[in-house]
Coordinates of N, CA and C in Angstrom, one line a residue:
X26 N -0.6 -8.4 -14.6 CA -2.0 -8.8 -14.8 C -3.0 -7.6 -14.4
X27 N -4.0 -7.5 -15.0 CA -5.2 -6.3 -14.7 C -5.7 -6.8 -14.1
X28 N -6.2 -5.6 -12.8 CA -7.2 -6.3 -11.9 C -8.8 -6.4 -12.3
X29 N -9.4 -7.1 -12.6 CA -10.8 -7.2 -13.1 C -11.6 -5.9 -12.3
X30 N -11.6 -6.1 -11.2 CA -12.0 -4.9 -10.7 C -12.2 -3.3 -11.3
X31 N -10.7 -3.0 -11.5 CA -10.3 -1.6 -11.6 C -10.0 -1.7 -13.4
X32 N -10.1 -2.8 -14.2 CA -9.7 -2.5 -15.3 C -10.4 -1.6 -16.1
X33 N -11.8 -1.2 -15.9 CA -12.1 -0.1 -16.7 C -12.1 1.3 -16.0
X34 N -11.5 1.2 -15.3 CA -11.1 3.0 -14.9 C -9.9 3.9 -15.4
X35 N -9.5 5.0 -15.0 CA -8.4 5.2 -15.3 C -7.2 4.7 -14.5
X36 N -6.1 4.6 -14.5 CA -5.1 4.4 -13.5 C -3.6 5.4 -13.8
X37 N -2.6 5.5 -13.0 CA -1.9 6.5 -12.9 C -1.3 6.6 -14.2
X38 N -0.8 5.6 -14.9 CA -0.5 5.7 -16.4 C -1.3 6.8 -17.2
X39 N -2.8 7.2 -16.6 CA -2.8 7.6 -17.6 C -3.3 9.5 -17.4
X40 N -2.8 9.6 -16.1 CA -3.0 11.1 -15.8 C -1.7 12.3 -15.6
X41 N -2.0 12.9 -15.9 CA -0.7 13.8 -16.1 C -0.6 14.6 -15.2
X42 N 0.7 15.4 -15.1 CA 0.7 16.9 -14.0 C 0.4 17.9 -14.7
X43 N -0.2 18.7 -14.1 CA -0.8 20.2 -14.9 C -2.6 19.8 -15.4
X44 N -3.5 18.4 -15.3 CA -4.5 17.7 -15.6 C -5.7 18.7 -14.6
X45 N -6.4 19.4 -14.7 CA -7.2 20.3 -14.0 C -8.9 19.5 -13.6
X46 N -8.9 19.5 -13.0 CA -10.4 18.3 -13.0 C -11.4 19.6 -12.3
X47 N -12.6 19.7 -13.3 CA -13.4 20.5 -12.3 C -14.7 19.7 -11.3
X48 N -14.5 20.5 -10.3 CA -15.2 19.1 -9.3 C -17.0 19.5 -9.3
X49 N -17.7 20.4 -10.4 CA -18.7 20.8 -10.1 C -19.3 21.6 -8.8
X50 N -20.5 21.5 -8.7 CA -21.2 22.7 -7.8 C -22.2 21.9 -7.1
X51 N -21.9 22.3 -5.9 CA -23.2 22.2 -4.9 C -23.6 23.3 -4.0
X52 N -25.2 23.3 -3.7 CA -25.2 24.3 -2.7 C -25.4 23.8 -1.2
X53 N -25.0 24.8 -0.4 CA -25.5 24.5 1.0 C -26.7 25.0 1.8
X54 N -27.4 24.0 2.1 CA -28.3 25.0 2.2 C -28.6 25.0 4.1
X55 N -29.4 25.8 4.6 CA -29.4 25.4 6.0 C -29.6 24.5 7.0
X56 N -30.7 23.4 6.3 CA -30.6 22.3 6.4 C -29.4 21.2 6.7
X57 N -28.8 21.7 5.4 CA -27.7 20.9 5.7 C -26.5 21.2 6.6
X58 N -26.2 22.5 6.7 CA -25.6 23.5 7.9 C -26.3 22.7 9.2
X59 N -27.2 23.0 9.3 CA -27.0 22.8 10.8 C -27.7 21.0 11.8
X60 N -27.7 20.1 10.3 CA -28.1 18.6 10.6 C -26.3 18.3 10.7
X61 N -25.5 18.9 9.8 CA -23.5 18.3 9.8 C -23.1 18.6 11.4
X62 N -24.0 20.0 11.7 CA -23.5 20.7 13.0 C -23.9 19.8 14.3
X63 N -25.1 19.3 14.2 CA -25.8 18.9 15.1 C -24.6 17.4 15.6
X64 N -24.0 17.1 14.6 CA -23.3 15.8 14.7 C -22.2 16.0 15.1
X65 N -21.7 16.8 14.5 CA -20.2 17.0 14.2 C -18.6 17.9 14.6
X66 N -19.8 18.9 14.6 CA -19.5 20.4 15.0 C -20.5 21.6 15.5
X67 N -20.7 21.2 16.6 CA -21.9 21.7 17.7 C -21.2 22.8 18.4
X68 N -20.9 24.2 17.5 CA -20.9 25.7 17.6 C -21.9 26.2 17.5
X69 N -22.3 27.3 18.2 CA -23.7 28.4 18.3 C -23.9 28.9 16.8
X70 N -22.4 29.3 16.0 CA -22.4 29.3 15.0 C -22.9 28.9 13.3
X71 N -22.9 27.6 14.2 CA -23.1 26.8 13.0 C -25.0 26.2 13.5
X72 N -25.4 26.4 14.9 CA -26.3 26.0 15.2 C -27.7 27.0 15.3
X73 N -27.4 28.2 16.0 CA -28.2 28.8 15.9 C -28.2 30.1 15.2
X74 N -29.2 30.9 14.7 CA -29.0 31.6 13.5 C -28.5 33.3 14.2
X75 N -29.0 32.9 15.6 CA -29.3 34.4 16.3 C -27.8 34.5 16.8
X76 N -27.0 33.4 17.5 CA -26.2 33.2 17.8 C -24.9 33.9 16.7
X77 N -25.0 33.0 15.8 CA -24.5 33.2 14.6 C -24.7 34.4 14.0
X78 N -25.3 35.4 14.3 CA -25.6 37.0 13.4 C -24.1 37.5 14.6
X79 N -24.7 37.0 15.8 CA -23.8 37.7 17.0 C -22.2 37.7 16.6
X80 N -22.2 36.9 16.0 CA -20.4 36.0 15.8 C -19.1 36.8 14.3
X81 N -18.7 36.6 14.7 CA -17.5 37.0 13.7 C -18.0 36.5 12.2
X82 N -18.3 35.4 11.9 CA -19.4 35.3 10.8 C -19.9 35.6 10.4
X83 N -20.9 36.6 11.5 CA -22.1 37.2 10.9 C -23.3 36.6 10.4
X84 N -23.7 35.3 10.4 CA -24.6 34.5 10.2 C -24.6 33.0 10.2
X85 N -25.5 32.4 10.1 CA -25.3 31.1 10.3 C -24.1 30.4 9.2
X86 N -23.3 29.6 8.9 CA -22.2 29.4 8.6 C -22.1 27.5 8.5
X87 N -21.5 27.3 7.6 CA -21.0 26.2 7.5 C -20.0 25.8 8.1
X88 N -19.5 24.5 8.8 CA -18.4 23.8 9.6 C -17.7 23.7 8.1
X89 N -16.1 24.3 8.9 CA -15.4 23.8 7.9 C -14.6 22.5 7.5
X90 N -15.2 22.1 8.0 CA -14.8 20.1 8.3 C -16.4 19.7 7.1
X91 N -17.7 20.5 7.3 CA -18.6 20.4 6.5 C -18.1 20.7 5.3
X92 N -17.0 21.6 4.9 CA -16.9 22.3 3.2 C -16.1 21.2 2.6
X93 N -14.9 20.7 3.7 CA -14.2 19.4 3.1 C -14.8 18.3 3.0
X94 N -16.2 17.9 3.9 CA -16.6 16.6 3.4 C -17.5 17.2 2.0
X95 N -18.0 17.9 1.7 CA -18.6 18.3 0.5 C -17.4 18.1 -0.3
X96 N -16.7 19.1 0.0 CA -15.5 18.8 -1.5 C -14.9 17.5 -2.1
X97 N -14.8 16.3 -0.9 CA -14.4 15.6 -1.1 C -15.6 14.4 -2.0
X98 N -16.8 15.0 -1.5 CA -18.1 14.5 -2.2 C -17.7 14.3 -4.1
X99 N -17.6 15.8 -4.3 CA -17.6 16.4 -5.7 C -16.0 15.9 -6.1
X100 N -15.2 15.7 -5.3 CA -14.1 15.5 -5.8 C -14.0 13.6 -6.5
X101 N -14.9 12.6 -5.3 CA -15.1 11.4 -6.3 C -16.4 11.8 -7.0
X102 N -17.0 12.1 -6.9 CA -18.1 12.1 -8.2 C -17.7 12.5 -9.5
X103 N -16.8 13.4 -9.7 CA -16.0 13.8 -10.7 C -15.1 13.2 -11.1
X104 N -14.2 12.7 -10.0 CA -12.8 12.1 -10.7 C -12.6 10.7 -10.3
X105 N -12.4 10.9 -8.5 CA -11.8 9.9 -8.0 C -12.8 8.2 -8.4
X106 N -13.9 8.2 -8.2 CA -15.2 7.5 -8.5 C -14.6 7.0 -10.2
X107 N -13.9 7.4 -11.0 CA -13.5 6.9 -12.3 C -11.8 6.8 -12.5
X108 N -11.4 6.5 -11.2 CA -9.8 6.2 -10.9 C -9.9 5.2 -9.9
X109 N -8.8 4.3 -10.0 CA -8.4 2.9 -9.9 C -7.9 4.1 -8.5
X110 N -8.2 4.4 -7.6 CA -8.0 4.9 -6.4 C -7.8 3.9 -5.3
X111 N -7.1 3.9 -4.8 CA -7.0 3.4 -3.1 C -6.9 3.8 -1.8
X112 N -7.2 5.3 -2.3 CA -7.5 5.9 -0.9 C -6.7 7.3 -0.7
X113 N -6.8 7.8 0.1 CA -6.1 9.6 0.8 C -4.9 8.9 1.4
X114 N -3.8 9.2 1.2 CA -2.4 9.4 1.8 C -2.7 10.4 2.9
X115 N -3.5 11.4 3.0 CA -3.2 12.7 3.9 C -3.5 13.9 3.1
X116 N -3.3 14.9 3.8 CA -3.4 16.2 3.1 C -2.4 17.2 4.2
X117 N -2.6 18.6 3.8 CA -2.0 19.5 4.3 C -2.0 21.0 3.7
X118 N -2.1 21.4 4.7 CA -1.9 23.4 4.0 C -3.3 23.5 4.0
X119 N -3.9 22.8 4.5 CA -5.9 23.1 4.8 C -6.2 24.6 4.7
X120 N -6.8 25.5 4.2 CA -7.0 26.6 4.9 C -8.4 26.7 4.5
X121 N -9.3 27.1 5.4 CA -10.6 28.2 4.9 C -10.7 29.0 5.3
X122 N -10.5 29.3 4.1 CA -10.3 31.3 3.7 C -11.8 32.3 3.8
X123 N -12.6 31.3 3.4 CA -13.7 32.6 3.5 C -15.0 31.4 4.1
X124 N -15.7 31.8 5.2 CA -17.4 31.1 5.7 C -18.1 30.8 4.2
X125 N -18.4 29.4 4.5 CA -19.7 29.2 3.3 C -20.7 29.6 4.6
X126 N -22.0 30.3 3.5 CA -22.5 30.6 4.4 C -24.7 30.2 3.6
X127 N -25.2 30.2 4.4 CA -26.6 29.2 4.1 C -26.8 30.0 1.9
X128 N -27.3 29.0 1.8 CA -27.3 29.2 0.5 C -26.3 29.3 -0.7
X129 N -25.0 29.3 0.4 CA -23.6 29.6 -0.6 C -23.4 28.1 -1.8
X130 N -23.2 28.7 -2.9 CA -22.8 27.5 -3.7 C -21.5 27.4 -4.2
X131 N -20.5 25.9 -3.7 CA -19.1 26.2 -3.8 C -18.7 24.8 -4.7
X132 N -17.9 25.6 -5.1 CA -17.5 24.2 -6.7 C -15.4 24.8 -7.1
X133 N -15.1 24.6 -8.1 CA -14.3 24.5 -8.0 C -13.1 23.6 -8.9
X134 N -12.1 23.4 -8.3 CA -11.0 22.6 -9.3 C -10.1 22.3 -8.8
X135 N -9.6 20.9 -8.9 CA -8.5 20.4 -8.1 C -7.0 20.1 -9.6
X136 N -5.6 20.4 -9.0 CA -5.3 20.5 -10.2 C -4.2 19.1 -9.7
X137 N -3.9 18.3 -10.6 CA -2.9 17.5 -10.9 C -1.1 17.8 -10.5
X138 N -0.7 17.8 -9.2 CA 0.7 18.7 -9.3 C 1.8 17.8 -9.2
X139 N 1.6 16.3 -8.7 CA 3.0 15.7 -8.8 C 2.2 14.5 -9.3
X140 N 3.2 13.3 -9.8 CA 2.9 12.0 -9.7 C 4.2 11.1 -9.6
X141 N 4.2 10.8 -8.7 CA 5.4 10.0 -8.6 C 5.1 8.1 -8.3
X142 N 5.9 7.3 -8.8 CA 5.7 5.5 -8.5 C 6.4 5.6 -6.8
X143 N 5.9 4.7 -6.1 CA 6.4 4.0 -5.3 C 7.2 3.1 -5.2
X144 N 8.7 3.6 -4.6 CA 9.8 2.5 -4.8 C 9.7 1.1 -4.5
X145 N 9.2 1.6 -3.2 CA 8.5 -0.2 -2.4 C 7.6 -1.0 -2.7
X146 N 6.8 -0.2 -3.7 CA 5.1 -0.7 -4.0 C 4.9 -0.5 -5.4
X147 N 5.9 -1.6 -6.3 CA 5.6 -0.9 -7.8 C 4.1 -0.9 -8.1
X148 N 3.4 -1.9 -7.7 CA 1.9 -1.5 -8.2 C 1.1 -0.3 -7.6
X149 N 1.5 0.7 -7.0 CA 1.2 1.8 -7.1 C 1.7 2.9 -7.0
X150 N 1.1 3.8 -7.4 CA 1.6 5.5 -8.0 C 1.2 6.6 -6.8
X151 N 1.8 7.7 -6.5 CA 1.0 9.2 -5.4 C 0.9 9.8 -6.3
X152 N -0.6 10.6 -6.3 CA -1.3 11.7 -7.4 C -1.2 12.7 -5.8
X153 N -0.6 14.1 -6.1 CA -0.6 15.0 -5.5 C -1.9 15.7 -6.0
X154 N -2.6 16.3 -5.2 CA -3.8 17.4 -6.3 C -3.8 18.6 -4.9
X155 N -3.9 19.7 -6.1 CA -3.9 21.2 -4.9 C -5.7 21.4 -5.7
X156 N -5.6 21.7 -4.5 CA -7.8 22.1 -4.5 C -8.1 23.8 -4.5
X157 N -8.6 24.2 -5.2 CA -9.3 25.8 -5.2 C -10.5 25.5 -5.4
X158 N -11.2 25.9 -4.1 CA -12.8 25.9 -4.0 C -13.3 27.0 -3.8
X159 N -14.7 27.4 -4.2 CA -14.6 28.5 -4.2 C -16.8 29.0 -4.1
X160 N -17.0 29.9 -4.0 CA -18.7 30.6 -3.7 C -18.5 30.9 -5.1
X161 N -19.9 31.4 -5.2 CA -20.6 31.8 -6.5 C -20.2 33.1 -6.5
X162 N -19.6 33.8 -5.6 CA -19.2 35.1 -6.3 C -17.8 35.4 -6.2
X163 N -16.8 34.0 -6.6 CA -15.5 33.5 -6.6 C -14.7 33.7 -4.9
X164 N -15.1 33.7 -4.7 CA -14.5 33.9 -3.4 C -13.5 32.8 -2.9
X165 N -12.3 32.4 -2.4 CA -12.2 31.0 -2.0 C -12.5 30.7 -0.6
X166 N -12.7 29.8 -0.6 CA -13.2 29.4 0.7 C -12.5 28.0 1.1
X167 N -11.6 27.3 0.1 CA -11.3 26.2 0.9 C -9.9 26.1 0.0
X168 N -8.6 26.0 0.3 CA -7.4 25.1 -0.3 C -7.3 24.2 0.7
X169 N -6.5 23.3 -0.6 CA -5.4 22.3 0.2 C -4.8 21.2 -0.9
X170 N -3.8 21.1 -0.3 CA -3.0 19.8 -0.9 C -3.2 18.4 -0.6
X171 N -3.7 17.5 -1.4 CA -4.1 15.9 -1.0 C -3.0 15.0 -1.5
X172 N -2.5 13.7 -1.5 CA -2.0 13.0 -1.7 C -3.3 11.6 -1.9
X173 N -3.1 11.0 -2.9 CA -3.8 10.1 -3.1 C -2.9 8.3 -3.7
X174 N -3.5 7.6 -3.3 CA -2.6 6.6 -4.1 C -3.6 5.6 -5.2
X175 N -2.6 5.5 -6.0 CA -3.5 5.2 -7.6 C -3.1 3.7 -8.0
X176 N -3.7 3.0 -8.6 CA -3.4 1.5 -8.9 C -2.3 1.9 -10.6
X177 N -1.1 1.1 -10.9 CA -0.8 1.1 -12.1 C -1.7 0.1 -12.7
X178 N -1.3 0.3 -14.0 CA -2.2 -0.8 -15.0 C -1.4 -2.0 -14.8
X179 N 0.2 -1.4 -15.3 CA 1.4 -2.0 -15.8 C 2.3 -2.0 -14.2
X180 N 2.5 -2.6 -13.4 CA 3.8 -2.6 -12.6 C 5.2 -3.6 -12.6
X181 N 4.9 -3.9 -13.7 CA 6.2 -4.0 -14.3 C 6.9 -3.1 -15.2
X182 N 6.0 -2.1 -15.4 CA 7.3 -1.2 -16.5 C 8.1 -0.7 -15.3
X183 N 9.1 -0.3 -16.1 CA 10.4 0.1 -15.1 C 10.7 1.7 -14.6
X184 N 10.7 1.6 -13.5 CA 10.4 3.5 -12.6 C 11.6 4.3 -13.3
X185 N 11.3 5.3 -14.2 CA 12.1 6.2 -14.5 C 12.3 7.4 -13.7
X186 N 13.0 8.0 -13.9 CA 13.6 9.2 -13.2 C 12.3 10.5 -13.4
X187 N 11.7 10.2 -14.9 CA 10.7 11.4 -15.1 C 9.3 11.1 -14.5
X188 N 9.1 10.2 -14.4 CA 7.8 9.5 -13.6 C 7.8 9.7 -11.9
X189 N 9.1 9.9 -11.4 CA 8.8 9.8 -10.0 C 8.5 11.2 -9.6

């Protein structure tokens, strides 16, 4: 049976591996640097600007806990927001590679790398996605690998070997 809810989205049925989603562009501006900081991640760095020239940085800088909640912003506005989603399994292999830094604008593409059914849970699917984020003058500044779990349409069709 379709869930009324989730019946007009997509669901794992119908996404593939190798599926590239581009997650769009936003900028950061200082503003928003140092109101995430004030909450979140209360470094000199991220707080004060003089501070921040002093630092390995070299200027005021974005929390990199701020680049992931951004990413994960653009990541449902783009995709997840139009997938029968149920949520983050986790992630791993986090890295940021390069400071967003005031004015930086970072966008990007998450790419489709596994999908496998759930043995235990035929009514849902794991969408693996690897993330390249990146500045306006390509730089990367954020990977990682996500695990997400996806509603089937169908969980009665039967788990094949090529699906998992």
């Amino acid at each position: 049976m379709t869930n009324p809810v989730t019946k007009d989205l997509r669901h794992f049925e119908d996404l593939s591996v190798g599926e590239v989603i581009d997650l769009g562009k936003t900028t950061v501006t200082r503003e928003m640097i140092v109101t995430f900081a004030r909450e979140f991640d209360p470094f000199p760095f991220h707080l004060d600007e003089k501070a921040a020239k002093a630092s390995l940085l070299g200027g005021l800088a974005s929390s990199g806990w701020q680049t992931g909640a951004l990413t994960l912003k653009m990541l449902v506005d783009s995709f997840l927001g139009k997938l029968a989603s149920a949520g983050g399994l986790g992630f791993k292999d986090l890295k940021w590679k390069n400071p967003v830094m005031v004015n930086d604008t970072i966008g990007g593409t998450v790419t489709i790398v596994e999908l496998r059914r759930s043995h235990h849970h035929p009514e849902w699917g794991i969408m693996t996605l690897d993330f390249d984020v990146r500045n306006q003058k390509g730089q990367p500044v954020l990977t990682m690998r996500l695990s997400n779990l996806v509603e089937l349409r169908d969980p009665s069709a039967p788990i094949t070997e090529a699906a998992q």
